[in-house]
Tab-separated table of N, CA and C in Angstrom:
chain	number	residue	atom	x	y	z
U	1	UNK	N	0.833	-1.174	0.000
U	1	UNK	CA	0.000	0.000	0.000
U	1	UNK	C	0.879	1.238	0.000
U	2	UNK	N	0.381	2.216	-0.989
U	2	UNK	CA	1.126	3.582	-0.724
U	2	UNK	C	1.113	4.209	0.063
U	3	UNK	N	1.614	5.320	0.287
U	3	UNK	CA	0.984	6.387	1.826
U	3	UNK	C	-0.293	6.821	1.542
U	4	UNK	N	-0.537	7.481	0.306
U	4	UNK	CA	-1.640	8.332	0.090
U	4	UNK	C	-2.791	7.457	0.315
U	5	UNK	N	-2.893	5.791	-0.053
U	5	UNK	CA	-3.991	4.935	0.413
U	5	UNK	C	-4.124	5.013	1.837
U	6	UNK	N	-3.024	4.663	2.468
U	6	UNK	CA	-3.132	4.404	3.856
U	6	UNK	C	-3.617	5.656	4.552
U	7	UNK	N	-3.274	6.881	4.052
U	7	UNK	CA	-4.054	8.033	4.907
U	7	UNK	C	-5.874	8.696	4.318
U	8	UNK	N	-5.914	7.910	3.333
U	8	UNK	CA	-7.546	7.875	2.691
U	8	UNK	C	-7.819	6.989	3.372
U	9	UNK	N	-7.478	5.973	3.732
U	9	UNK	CA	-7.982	4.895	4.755
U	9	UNK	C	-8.401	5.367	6.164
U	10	UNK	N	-7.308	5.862	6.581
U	10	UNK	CA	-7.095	6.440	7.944
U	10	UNK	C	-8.081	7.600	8.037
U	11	UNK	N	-8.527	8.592	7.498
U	11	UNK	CA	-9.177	9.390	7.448
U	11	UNK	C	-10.871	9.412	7.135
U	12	UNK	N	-10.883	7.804	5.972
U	12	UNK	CA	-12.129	7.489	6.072
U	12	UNK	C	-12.666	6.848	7.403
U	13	UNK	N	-11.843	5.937	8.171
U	13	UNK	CA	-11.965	5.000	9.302
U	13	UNK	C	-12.726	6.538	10.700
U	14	UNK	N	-11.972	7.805	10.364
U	14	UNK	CA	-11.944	8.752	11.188
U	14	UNK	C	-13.213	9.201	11.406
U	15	UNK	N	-13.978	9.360	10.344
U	15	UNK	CA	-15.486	10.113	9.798
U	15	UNK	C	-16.261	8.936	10.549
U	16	UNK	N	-15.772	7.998	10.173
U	16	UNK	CA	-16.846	6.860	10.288
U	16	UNK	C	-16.826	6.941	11.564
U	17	UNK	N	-15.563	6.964	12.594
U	17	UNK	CA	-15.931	6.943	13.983
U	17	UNK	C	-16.907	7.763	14.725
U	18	UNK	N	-16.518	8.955	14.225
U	18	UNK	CA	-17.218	10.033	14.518
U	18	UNK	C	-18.317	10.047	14.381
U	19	UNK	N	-18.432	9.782	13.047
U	19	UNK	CA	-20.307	9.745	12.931
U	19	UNK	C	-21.188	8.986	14.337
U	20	UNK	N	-20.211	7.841	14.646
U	20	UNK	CA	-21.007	6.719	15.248
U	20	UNK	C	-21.118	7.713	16.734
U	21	UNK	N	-20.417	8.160	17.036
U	21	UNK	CA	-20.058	9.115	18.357
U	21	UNK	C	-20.793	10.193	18.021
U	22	UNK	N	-21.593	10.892	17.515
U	22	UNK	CA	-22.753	11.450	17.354
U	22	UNK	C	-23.972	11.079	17.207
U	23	UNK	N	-24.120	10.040	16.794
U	23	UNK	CA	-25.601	9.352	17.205
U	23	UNK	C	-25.302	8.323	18.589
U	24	UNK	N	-24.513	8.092	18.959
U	24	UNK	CA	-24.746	7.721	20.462
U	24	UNK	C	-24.690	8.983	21.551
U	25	UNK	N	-24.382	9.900	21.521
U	25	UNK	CA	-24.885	10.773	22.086
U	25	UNK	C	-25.794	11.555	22.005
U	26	UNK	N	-26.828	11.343	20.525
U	26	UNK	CA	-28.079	11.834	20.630
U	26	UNK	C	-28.997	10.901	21.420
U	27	UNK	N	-28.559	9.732	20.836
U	27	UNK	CA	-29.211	8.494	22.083
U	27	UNK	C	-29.164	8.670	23.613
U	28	UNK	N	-28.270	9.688	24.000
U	28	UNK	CA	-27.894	9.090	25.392
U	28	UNK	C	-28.364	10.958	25.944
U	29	UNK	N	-28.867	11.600	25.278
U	29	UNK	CA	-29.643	13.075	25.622
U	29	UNK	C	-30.891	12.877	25.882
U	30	UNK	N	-31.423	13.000	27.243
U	30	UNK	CA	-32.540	13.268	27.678
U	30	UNK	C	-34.001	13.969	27.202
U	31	UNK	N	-34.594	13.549	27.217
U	31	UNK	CA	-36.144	13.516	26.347
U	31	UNK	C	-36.391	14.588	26.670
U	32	UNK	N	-36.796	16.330	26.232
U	32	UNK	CA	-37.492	17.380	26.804
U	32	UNK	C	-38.142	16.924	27.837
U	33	UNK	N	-38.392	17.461	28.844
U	33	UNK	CA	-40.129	17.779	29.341
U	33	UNK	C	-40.655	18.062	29.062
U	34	UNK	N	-42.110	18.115	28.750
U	34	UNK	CA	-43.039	18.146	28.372
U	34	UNK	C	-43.885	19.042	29.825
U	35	UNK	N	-44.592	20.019	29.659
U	35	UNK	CA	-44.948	21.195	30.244
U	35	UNK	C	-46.522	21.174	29.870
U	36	UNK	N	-47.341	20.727	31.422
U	36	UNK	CA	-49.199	20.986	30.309
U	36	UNK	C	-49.057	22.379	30.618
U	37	UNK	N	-50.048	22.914	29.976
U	37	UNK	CA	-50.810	24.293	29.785
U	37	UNK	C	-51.837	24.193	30.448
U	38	UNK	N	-52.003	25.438	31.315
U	38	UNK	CA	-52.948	25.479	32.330
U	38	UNK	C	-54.095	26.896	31.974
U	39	UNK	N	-55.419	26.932	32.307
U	39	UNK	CA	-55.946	28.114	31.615
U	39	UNK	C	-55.723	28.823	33.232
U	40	UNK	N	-56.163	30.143	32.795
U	40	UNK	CA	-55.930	31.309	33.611
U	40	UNK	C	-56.317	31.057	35.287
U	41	UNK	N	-57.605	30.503	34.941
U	41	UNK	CA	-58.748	30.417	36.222
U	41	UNK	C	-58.116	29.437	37.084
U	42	UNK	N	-57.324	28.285	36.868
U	42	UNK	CA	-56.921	26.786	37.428
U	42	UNK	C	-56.186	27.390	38.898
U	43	UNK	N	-56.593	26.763	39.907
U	43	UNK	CA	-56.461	26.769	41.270
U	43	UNK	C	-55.666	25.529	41.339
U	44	UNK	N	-54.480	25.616	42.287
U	44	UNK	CA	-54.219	25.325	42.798
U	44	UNK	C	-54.656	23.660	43.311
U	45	UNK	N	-55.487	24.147	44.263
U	45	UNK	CA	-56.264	22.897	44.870
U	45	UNK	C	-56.989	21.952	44.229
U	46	UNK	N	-57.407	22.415	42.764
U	46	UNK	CA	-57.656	21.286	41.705
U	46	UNK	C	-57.127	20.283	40.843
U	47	UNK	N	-55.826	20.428	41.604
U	47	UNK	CA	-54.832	19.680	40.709
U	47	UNK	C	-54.466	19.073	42.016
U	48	UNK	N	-53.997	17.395	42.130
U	48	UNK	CA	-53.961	16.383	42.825
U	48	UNK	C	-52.519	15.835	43.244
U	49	UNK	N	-51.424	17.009	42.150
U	49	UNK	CA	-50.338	16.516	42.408
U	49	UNK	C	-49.419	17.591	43.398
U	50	UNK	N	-48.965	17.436	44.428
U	50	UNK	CA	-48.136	17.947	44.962
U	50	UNK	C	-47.317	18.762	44.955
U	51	UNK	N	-46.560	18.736	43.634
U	51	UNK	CA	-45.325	19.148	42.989
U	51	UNK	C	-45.081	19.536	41.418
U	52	UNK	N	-45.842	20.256	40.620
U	52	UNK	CA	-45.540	20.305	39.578
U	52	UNK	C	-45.425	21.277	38.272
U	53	UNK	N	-45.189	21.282	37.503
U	53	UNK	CA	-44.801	22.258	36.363
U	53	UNK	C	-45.827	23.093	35.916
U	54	UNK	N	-46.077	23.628	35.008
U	54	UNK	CA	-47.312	23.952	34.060
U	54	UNK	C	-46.882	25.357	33.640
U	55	UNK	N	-47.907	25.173	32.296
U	55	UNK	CA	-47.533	26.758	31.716
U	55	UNK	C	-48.554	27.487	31.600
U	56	UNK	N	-48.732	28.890	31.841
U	56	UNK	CA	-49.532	29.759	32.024
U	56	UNK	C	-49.722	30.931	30.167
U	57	UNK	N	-50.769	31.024	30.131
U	57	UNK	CA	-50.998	31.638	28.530
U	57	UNK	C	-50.782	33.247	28.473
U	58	UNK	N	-50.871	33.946	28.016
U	58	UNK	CA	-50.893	35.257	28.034
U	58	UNK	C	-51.962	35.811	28.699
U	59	UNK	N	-51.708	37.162	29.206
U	59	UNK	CA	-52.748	38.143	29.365
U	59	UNK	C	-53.729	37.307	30.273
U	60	UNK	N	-53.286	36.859	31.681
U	60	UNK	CA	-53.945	36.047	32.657
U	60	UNK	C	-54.283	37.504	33.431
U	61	UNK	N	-53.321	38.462	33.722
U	61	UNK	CA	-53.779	39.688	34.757
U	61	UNK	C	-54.700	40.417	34.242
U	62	UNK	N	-55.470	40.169	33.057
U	62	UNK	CA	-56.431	41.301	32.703
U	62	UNK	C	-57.817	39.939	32.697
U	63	UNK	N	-57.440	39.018	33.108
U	63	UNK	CA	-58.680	37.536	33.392
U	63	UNK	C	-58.999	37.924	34.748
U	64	UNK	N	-58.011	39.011	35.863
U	64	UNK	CA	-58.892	39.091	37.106
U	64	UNK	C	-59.106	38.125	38.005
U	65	UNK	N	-58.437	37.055	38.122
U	65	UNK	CA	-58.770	35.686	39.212
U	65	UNK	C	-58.242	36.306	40.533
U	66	UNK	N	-58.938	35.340	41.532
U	66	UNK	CA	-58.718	35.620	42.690
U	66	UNK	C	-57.356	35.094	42.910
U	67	UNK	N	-56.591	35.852	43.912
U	67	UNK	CA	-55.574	35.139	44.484
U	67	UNK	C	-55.506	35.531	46.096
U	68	UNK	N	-55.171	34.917	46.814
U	68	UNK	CA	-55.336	34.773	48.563
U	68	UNK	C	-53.832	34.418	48.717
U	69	UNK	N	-53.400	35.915	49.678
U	69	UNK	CA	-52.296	35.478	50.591
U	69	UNK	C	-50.852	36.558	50.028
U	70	UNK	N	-49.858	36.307	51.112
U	70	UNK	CA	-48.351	36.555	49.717
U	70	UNK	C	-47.513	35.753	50.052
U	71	UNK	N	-46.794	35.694	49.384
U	71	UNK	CA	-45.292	34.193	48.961
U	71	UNK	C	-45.935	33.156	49.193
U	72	UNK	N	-47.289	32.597	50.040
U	72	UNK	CA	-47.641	31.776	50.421
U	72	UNK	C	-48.994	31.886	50.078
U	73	UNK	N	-49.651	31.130	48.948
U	73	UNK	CA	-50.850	31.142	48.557
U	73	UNK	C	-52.085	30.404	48.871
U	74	UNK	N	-52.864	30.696	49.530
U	74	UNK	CA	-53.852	29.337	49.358
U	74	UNK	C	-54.605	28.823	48.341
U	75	UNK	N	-54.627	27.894	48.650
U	75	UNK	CA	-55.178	26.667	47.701
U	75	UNK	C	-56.296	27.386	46.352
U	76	UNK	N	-56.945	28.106	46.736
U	76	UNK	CA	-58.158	28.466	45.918
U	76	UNK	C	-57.445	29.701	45.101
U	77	UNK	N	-56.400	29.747	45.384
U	77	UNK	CA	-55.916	31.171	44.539
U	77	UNK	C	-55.550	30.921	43.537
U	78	UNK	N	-55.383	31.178	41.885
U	78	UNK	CA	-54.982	31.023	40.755
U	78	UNK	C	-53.637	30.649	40.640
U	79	UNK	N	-53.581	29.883	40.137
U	79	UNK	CA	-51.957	28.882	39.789
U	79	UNK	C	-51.111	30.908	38.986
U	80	UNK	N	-52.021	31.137	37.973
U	80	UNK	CA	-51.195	31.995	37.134
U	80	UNK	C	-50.904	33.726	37.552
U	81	UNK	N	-52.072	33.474	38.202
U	81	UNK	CA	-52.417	34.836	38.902
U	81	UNK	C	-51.446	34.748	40.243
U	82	UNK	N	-51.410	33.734	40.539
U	82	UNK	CA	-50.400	34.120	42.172
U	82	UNK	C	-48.731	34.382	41.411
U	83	UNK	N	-48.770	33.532	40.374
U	83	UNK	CA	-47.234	34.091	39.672
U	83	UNK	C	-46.735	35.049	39.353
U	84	UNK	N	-47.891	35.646	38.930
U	84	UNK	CA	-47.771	37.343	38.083
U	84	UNK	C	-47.833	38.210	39.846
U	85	UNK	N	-48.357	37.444	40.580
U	85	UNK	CA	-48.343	38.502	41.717
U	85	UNK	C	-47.093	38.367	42.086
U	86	UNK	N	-46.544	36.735	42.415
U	86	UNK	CA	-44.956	36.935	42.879
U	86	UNK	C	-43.762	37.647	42.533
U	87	UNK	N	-44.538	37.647	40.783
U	87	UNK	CA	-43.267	38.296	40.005
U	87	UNK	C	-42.472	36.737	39.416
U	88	UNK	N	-42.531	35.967	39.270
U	88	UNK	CA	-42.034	34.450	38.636
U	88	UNK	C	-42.620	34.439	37.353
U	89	UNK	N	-43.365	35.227	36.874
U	89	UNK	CA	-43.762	35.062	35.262
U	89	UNK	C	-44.126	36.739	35.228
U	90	UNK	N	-44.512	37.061	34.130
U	90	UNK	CA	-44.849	38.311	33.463
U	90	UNK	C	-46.257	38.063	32.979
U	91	UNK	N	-46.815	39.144	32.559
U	91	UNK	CA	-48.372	38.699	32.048
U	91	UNK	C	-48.154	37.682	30.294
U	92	UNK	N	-46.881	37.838	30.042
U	92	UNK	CA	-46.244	36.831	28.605
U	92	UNK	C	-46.849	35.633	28.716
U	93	UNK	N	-47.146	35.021	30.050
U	93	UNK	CA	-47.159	33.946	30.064
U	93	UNK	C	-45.685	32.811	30.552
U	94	UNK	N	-45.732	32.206	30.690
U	94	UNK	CA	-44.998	31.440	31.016
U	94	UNK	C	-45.211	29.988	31.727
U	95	UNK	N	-43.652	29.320	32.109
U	95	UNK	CA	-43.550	28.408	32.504
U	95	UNK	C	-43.277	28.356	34.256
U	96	UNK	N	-43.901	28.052	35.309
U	96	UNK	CA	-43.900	28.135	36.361
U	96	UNK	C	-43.886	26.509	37.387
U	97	UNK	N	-43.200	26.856	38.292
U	97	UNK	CA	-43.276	25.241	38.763
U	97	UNK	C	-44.087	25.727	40.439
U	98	UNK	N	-44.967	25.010	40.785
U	98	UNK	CA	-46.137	25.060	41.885
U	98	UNK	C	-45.998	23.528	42.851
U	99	UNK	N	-45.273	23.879	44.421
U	99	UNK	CA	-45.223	23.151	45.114
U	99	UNK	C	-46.094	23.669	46.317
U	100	UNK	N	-47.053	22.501	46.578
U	100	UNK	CA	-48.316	22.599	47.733
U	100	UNK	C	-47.650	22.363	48.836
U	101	UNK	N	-48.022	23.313	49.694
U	101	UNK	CA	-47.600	23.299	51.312
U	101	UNK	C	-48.834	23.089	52.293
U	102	UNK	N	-48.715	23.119	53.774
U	102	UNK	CA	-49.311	23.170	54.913
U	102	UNK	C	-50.164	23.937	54.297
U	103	UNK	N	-51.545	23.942	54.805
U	103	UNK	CA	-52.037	25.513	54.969
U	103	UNK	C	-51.691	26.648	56.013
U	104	UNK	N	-51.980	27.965	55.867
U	104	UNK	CA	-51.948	28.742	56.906
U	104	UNK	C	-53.311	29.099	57.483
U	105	UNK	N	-52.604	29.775	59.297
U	105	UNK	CA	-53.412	30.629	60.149
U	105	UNK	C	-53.943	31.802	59.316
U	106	UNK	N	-53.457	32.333	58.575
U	106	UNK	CA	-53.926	33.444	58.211
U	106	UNK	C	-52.950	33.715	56.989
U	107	UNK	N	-53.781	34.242	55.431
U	107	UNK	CA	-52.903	34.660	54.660
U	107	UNK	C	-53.349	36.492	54.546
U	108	UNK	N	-52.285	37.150	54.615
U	108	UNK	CA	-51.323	38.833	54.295
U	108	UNK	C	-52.221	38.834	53.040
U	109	UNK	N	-53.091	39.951	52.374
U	109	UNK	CA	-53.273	40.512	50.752
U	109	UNK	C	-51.971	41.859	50.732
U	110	UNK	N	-51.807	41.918	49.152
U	110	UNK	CA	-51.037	42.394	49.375
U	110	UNK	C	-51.036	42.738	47.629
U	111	UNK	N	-50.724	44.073	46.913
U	111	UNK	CA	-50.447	44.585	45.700
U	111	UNK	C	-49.083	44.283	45.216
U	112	UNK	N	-48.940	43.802	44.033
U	112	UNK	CA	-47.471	43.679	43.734
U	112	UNK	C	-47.278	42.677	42.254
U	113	UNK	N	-46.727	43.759	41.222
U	113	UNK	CA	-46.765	43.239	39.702
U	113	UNK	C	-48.022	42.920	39.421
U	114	UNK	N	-48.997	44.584	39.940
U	114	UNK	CA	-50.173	44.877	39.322
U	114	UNK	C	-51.175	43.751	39.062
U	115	UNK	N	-50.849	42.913	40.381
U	115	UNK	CA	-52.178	42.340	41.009
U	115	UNK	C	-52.291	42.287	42.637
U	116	UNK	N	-53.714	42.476	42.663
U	116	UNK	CA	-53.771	42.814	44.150
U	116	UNK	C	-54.322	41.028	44.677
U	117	UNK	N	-53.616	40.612	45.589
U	117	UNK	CA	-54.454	39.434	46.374
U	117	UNK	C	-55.002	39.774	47.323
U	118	UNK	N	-55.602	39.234	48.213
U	118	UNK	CA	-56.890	39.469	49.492
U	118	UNK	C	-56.758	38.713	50.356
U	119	UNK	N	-56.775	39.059	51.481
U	119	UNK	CA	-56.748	38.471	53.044
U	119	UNK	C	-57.067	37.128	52.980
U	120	UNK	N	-57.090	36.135	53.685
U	120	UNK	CA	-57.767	35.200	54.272
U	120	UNK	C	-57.506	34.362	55.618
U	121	UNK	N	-58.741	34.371	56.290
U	121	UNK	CA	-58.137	33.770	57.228
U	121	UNK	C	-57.866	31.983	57.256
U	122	UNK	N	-57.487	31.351	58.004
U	122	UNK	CA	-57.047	29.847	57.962
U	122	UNK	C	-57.847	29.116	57.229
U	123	UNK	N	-57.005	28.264	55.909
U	123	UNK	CA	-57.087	27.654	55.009
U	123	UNK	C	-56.054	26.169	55.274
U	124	UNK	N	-57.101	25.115	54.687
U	124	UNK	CA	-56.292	23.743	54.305
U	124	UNK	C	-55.356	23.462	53.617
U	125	UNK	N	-55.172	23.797	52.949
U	125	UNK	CA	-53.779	24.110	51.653
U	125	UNK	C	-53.429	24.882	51.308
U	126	UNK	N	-52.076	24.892	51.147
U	126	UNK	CA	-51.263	26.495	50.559
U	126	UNK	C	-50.389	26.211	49.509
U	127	UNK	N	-49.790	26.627	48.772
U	127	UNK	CA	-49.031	26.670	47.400
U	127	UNK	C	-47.885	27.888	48.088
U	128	UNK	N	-46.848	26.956	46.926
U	128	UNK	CA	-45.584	28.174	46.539
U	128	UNK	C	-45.193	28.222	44.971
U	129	UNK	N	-44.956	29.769	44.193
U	129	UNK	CA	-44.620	29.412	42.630
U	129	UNK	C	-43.294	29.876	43.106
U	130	UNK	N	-42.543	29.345	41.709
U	130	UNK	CA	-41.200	29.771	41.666
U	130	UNK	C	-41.123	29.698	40.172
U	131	UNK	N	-39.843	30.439	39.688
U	131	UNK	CA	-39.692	30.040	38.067
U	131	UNK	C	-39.751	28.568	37.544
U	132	UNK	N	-40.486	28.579	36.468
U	132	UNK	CA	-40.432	27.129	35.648
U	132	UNK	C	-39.163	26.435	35.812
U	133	UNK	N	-38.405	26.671	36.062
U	133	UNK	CA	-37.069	25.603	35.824
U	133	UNK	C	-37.287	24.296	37.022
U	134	UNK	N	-36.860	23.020	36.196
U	134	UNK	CA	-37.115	21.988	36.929
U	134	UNK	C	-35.852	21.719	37.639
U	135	UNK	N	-36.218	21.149	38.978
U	135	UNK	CA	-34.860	20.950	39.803
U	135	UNK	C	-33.697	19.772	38.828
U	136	UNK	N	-32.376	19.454	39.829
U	136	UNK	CA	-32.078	18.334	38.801
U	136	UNK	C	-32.756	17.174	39.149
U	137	UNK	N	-32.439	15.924	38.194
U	137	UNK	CA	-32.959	14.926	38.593
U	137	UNK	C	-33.984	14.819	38.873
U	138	UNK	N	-35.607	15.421	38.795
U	138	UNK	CA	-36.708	15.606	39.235
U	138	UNK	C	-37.512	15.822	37.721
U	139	UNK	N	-38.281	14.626	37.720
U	139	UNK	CA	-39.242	14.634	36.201
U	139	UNK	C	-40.590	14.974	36.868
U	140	UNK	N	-41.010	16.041	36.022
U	140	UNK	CA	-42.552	16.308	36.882
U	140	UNK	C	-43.517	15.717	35.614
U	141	UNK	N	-44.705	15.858	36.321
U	141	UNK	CA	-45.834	14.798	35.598
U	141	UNK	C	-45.547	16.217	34.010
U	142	UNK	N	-46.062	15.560	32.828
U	142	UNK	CA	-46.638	15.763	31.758
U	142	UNK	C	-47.735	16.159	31.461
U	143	UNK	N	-48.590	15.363	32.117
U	143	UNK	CA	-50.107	15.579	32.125
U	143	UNK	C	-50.877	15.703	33.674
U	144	UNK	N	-51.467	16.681	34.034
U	144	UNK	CA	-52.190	17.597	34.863
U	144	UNK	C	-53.476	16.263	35.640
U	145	UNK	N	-53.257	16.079	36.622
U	145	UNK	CA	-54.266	15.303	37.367
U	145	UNK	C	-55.484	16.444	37.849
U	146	UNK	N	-56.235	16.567	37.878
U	146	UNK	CA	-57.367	17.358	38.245
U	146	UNK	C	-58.404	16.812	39.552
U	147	UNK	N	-59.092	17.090	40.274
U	147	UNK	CA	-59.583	16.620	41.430
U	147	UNK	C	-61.068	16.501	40.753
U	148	UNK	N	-61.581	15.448	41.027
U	148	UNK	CA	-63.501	15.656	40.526
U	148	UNK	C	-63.780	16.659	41.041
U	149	UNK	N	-64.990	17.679	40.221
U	149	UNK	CA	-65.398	18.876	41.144
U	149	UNK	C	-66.897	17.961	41.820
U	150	UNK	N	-66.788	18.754	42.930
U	150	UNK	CA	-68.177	17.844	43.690
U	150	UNK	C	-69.494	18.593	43.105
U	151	UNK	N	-70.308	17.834	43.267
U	151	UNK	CA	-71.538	18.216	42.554
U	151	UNK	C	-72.125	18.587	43.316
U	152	UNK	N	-73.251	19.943	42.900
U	152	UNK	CA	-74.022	21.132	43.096
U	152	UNK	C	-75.240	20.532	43.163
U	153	UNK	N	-75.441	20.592	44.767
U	153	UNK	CA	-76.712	20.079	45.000
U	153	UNK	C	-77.615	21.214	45.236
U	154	UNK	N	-78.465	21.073	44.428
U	154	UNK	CA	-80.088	21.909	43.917
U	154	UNK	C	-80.992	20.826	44.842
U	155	UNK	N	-81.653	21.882	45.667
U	155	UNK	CA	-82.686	21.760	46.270
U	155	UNK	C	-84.223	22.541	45.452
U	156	UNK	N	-85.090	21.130	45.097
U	156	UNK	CA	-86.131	21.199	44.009
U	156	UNK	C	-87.535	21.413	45.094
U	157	UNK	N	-87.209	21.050	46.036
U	157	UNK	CA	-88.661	20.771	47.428
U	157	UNK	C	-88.532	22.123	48.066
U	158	UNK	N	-89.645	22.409	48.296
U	158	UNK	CA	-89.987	23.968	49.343
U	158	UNK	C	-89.961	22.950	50.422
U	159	UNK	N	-89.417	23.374	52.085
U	159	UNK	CA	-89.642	22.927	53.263
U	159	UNK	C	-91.024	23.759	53.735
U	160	UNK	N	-91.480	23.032	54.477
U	160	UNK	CA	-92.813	22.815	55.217
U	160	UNK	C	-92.714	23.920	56.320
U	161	UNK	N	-93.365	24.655	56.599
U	161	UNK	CA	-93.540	25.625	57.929
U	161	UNK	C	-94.307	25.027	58.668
């Protein structure tokens, strides 16, 4: 063999390695997360999971939802609306991550990134937002568990005097 074969050899053998060392490391890169979308109104307390992601749509602060409390939200207060109050998203919308706490004795109202929240006193569940970014090592659900809403009992009978 000449030189000039042996280094067309050597150089083809080179590509070829390489190539293979780029598709095993697309193999070996972690799957996105996957982020549900939550509408404006979604509380907190209707969702079943503990710990998790979700993304919020635009223009939630001009939707007006209630929110109860500060840094520490209760349960019935808007997943998107307590964000825009914390300041962890913008009215853009965004990606926010929502971990459920204790409830409190009493939640503080309070104005801030042009939403106002409202007093309350002692509640069963409380929430914290923080920016969307997921911790390491921590896969949050994909898809949004929701709580049955209980059903609205209508009273059809007049009571008797």
């Amino acid at each position: 063999m000449n030189r000039s074969t042996l280094v067309t050899i050597t150089f083809a053998l080179l590509l070829v390695c390489a190539d293979g060392a780029k598709e095993n490391a697309k193999k070996n890169k972690k799957p996105k997360q996957t982020v549900p979308s939550i509408d404006c109104d979604i509380r907190a307390g209707k969702i079943s999971i503990p710990e998790f992601m979700a993304r919020c749509p635009a223009g939630c602060q001009e939707m007006k939802q209630p929110v109860y409390g500060t840094d520490i939200y209760a349960s019935i207060s808007s997943v998107c609306n307590a964000a825009l109050h914390s300041g962890v998203m913008t009215n853009a919308g965004g990606k926010v991550l929502v971990k459920k706490v204790a409830g409190q004795a009493s939640y503080r109202g309070s104005f801030s990134n042009g939403i106002r929240s409202m007093s309350l006193p002692k509640w069963r569940e409380s929430f914290i937002v923080s920016a969307g970014k997921a911790k390491k090592g921590v896969t949050y659900p994909s898809v949004l568990e929701f709580l049955p809403s209980k059903p609205t009992v209508v009273r059809t009978e007049l009571k008797k005097i």
